[in-house]
Amino acid sequence: MAFHATTFVLFGLRGKVGYVPSLDIEHESSSTGQVTLSAGVAAMTDSSYKSAESLLLAAQTALQRATHNGGNQVQMAPQMHSQALVQGHGLGG
């Protein structure tokens, strides 16, 4: 059940990624010159992460990957990506 809720959140965030730049909010320090949205997503299930700290680290790592890959995107933590593919959701990351 937690995975399905996370999938809903993930798709919601991905929809906002395109919306935020369309607001055309100036950001002088950004390479694009405007505000964008980057997010890292991780979810804890019974068999995924052993602690809250490992969950937060996974989300932080996914956020860093989104930023490093150019920003304005959502990245999933690796364990979530594997779960999505196994369950047939195919949510690229």
mmCIF file with all atom_site columns, C-alpha atoms in Angstrom:
data_model
loop_
_atom_site.group_PDB
_atom_site.id
_atom_site.type_symbol
_atom_site.label_atom_id
_atom_site.label_alt_id
_atom_site.label_comp_id
_atom_site.label_asym_id
_atom_site.label_entity_id
_atom_site.label_seq_id
_atom_site.pdbx_PDB_ins_code
_atom_site.Cartn_x
_atom_site.Cartn_y
_atom_site.Cartn_z
_atom_site.occupancy
_atom_site.B_iso_or_equiv
_atom_site.pdbx_formal_charge
_atom_site.auth_seq_id
_atom_site.auth_comp_id
_atom_site.auth_asym_id
_atom_site.auth_atom_id
_atom_site.pdbx_PDB_model_num
ATOM 1  C CA . MET A 1 1  ? 0.000  0.000  0.000   1.00 0.00 ? 1  MET A CA 1
ATOM 2  C CA . ALA A 1 2  ? 2.833  2.450  0.817   1.00 0.00 ? 2  ALA A CA 1
ATOM 3  C CA . PHE A 1 3  ? 4.339  1.937  -2.610  1.00 0.00 ? 3  PHE A CA 1
ATOM 4  C CA . HIS A 1 4  ? 1.099  2.898  -4.358  1.00 0.00 ? 4  HIS A CA 1
ATOM 5  C CA . ALA A 1 5  ? 0.843  6.106  -2.319  1.00 0.00 ? 5  ALA A CA 1
ATOM 6  C CA . THR A 1 6  ? 4.452  6.887  -3.216  1.00 0.00 ? 6  THR A CA 1
ATOM 7  C CA . THR A 1 7  ? 3.699  6.302  -6.897  1.00 0.00 ? 7  THR A CA 1
ATOM 8  C CA . PHE A 1 8  ? 0.855  8.828  -6.641  1.00 0.00 ? 8  PHE A CA 1
ATOM 9  C CA . VAL A 1 9  ? 3.178  11.371 -5.006  1.00 0.00 ? 9  VAL A CA 1
ATOM 10 C CA . LEU A 1 10 ? 5.873  10.708 -7.607  1.00 0.00 ? 10 LEU A CA 1
ATOM 11 C CA . PHE A 1 11 ? 3.526  11.332 -10.529 1.00 0.00 ? 11 PHE A CA 1
ATOM 12 C CA . GLY A 1 12 ? 2.209  14.455 -8.795  1.00 0.00 ? 12 GLY A CA 1
ATOM 13 C CA . LEU A 1 13 ? 5.734  15.814 -8.391  1.00 0.00 ? 13 LEU A CA 1
ATOM 14 C CA . ARG A 1 14 ? 6.603  15.039 -11.983 1.00 0.00 ? 14 ARG A CA 1
ATOM 15 C CA . GLY A 1 15 ? 3.586  17.062 -13.074 1.00 0.00 ? 15 GLY A CA 1
ATOM 16 C CA . LYS A 1 16 ? 4.807  20.049 -11.059 1.00 0.00 ? 16 LYS A CA 1
ATOM 17 C CA . VAL A 1 17 ? 8.310  19.879 -12.552 1.00 0.00 ? 17 VAL A CA 1
ATOM 18 C CA . GLY A 1 18 ? 7.002  21.274 -15.828 1.00 0.00 ? 18 GLY A CA 1
ATOM 19 C CA . TYR A 1 19 ? 4.656  23.716 -14.150 1.00 0.00 ? 19 TYR A CA 1
ATOM 20 C CA . VAL A 1 20 ? 7.163  25.557 -11.945 1.00 0.00 ? 20 VAL A CA 1
ATOM 21 C CA . PRO A 1 21 ? 9.320  26.944 -14.799 1.00 0.00 ? 21 PRO A CA 1
ATOM 22 C CA . SER A 1 22 ? 6.161  28.117 -16.576 1.00 0.00 ? 22 SER A CA 1
ATOM 23 C CA . LEU A 1 23 ? 5.641  30.540 -13.674 1.00 0.00 ? 23 LEU A CA 1
ATOM 24 C CA . ASP A 1 24 ? 8.721  32.352 -15.015 1.00 0.00 ? 24 ASP A CA 1
ATOM 25 C CA . ILE A 1 25 ? 10.055 33.320 -11.578 1.00 0.00 ? 25 ILE A CA 1
ATOM 26 C CA . GLU A 1 26 ? 13.488 34.904 -11.928 1.00 0.00 ? 26 GLU A CA 1
ATOM 27 C CA . HIS A 1 27 ? 16.420 33.258 -10.124 1.00 0.00 ? 27 HIS A CA 1
ATOM 28 C CA . GLU A 1 28 ? 19.698 35.005 -10.904 1.00 0.00 ? 28 GLU A CA 1
ATOM 29 C CA . SER A 1 29 ? 21.878 32.249 -9.406  1.00 0.00 ? 29 SER A CA 1
ATOM 30 C CA . SER A 1 30 ? 20.287 29.489 -11.499 1.00 0.00 ? 30 SER A CA 1
ATOM 31 C CA . SER A 1 31 ? 21.841 28.344 -14.772 1.00 0.00 ? 31 SER A CA 1
ATOM 32 C CA . THR A 1 32 ? 18.386 28.606 -16.349 1.00 0.00 ? 32 THR A CA 1
ATOM 33 C CA . GLY A 1 33 ? 17.747 32.061 -14.901 1.00 0.00 ? 33 GLY A CA 1
ATOM 34 C CA . GLN A 1 34 ? 14.476 30.932 -13.363 1.00 0.00 ? 34 GLN A CA 1
ATOM 35 C CA . VAL A 1 35 ? 13.122 28.852 -10.482 1.00 0.00 ? 35 VAL A CA 1
ATOM 36 C CA . THR A 1 36 ? 12.792 25.120 -11.249 1.00 0.00 ? 36 THR A CA 1
ATOM 37 C CA . LEU A 1 37 ? 11.844 22.066 -9.190  1.00 0.00 ? 37 LEU A CA 1
ATOM 38 C CA . SER A 1 38 ? 14.064 19.102 -8.358  1.00 0.00 ? 38 SER A CA 1
ATOM 39 C CA . ALA A 1 39 ? 13.037 16.315 -5.977  1.00 0.00 ? 39 ALA A CA 1
ATOM 40 C CA . GLY A 1 40 ? 14.369 13.057 -4.593  1.00 0.00 ? 40 GLY A CA 1
ATOM 41 C CA . VAL A 1 41 ? 11.820 10.430 -3.556  1.00 0.00 ? 41 VAL A CA 1
ATOM 42 C CA . ALA A 1 42 ? 12.239 7.452  -1.224  1.00 0.00 ? 42 ALA A CA 1
ATOM 43 C CA . ALA A 1 43 ? 9.665  5.432  0.695   1.00 0.00 ? 43 ALA A CA 1
ATOM 44 C CA . MET A 1 44 ? 10.023 3.032  3.584   1.00 0.00 ? 44 MET A CA 1
ATOM 45 C CA . THR A 1 45 ? 8.273  -0.319 3.342   1.00 0.00 ? 45 THR A CA 1
ATOM 46 C CA . ASP A 1 46 ? 8.683  -3.376 5.519   1.00 0.00 ? 46 ASP A CA 1
ATOM 47 C CA . SER A 1 47 ? 11.628 -4.657 3.489   1.00 0.00 ? 47 SER A CA 1
ATOM 48 C CA . SER A 1 48 ? 13.209 -1.514 2.069   1.00 0.00 ? 48 SER A CA 1
ATOM 49 C CA . TYR A 1 49 ? 15.245 0.655  4.454   1.00 0.00 ? 49 TYR A CA 1
ATOM 50 C CA . LYS A 1 50 ? 16.443 -0.406 7.889   1.00 0.00 ? 50 LYS A CA 1
ATOM 51 C CA . SER A 1 51 ? 16.115 3.011  9.556   1.00 0.00 ? 51 SER A CA 1
ATOM 52 C CA . ALA A 1 52 ? 14.762 6.512  9.111   1.00 0.00 ? 52 ALA A CA 1
ATOM 53 C CA . GLU A 1 53 ? 18.335 7.687  8.576   1.00 0.00 ? 53 GLU A CA 1
ATOM 54 C CA . SER A 1 54 ? 18.843 5.315  5.635   1.00 0.00 ? 54 SER A CA 1
ATOM 55 C CA . LEU A 1 55 ? 15.516 6.466  4.162   1.00 0.00 ? 55 LEU A CA 1
ATOM 56 C CA . LEU A 1 56 ? 16.560 10.124 4.404   1.00 0.00 ? 56 LEU A CA 1
ATOM 57 C CA . LEU A 1 57 ? 19.968 9.358  2.921   1.00 0.00 ? 57 LEU A CA 1
ATOM 58 C CA . ALA A 1 58 ? 18.315 7.598  -0.028  1.00 0.00 ? 58 ALA A CA 1
ATOM 59 C CA . ALA A 1 59 ? 16.025 10.593 -0.655  1.00 0.00 ? 59 ALA A CA 1
ATOM 60 C CA . GLN A 1 60 ? 18.942 13.006 -0.356  1.00 0.00 ? 60 GLN A CA 1
ATOM 61 C CA . THR A 1 61 ? 21.007 10.945 -2.800  1.00 0.00 ? 61 THR A CA 1
ATOM 62 C CA . ALA A 1 62 ? 18.107 10.901 -5.275  1.00 0.00 ? 62 ALA A CA 1
ATOM 63 C CA . LEU A 1 63 ? 17.776 14.698 -4.932  1.00 0.00 ? 63 LEU A CA 1
ATOM 64 C CA . GLN A 1 64 ? 21.503 15.142 -5.573  1.00 0.00 ? 64 GLN A CA 1
ATOM 65 C CA . ARG A 1 65 ? 21.195 12.939 -8.676  1.00 0.00 ? 65 ARG A CA 1
ATOM 66 C CA . ALA A 1 66 ? 18.273 15.065 -9.940  1.00 0.00 ? 66 ALA A CA 1
ATOM 67 C CA . THR A 1 67 ? 20.269 18.258 -9.409  1.00 0.00 ? 67 THR A CA 1
ATOM 68 C CA . HIS A 1 68 ? 23.451 16.811 -10.938 1.00 0.00 ? 68 HIS A CA 1
ATOM 69 C CA . ASN A 1 69 ? 21.511 15.637 -14.018 1.00 0.00 ? 69 ASN A CA 1
ATOM 70 C CA . GLY A 1 70 ? 20.467 19.203 -14.804 1.00 0.00 ? 70 GLY A CA 1
ATOM 71 C CA . GLY A 1 71 ? 17.710 19.834 -12.285 1.00 0.00 ? 71 GLY A CA 1
ATOM 72 C CA . ASN A 1 72 ? 14.023 20.361 -12.954 1.00 0.00 ? 72 ASN A CA 1
ATOM 73 C CA . GLN A 1 73 ? 13.279 16.645 -12.498 1.00 0.00 ? 73 GLN A CA 1
ATOM 74 C CA . VAL A 1 74 ? 12.254 13.971 -10.005 1.00 0.00 ? 74 VAL A CA 1
ATOM 75 C CA . GLN A 1 75 ? 14.543 11.034 -9.221  1.00 0.00 ? 75 GLN A CA 1
ATOM 76 C CA . MET A 1 76 ? 13.614 7.909  -7.271  1.00 0.00 ? 76 MET A CA 1
ATOM 77 C CA . ALA A 1 77 ? 15.862 6.189  -4.773  1.00 0.00 ? 77 ALA A CA 1
ATOM 78 C CA . PRO A 1 78 ? 17.375 3.046  -6.362  1.00 0.00 ? 78 PRO A CA 1
ATOM 79 C CA . GLN A 1 79 ? 15.416 0.564  -4.227  1.00 0.00 ? 79 GLN A CA 1
ATOM 80 C CA . MET A 1 80 ? 12.154 2.255  -5.214  1.00 0.00 ? 80 MET A CA 1
ATOM 81 C CA . HIS A 1 81 ? 13.132 2.129  -8.878  1.00 0.00 ? 81 HIS A CA 1
ATOM 82 C CA . SER A 1 82 ? 13.670 -1.633 -8.614  1.00 0.00 ? 82 SER A CA 1
ATOM 83 C CA . GLN A 1 83 ? 10.290 -2.052 -6.894  1.00 0.00 ? 83 GLN A CA 1
ATOM 84 C CA . ALA A 1 84 ? 8.536  -0.015 -9.596  1.00 0.00 ? 84 ALA A CA 1
ATOM 85 C CA . LEU A 1 85 ? 9.997  -2.155 -12.366 1.00 0.00 ? 85 LEU A CA 1
ATOM 86 C CA . VAL A 1 86 ? 9.174  -5.385 -10.542 1.00 0.00 ? 86 VAL A CA 1
ATOM 87 C CA . GLN A 1 87 ? 5.563  -4.277 -10.053 1.00 0.00 ? 87 GLN A CA 1
ATOM 88 C CA . GLY A 1 88 ? 5.285  -3.265 -13.715 1.00 0.00 ? 88 GLY A CA 1
ATOM 89 C CA . HIS A 1 89 ? 4.997  0.476  -13.193 1.00 0.00 ? 89 HIS A CA 1
ATOM 90 C CA . GLY A 1 90 ? 8.137  1.262  -15.199 1.00 0.00 ? 90 GLY A CA 1
ATOM 91 C CA . LEU A 1 91 ? 8.649  4.689  -13.614 1.00 0.00 ? 91 LEU A CA 1
ATOM 92 C CA . GLY A 1 92 ? 11.985 5.720  -15.070 1.00 0.00 ? 92 GLY A CA 1
ATOM 93 C CA . GLY A 1 93 ? 14.268 7.623  -12.788 1.00 0.00 ? 93 GLY A CA 1
#
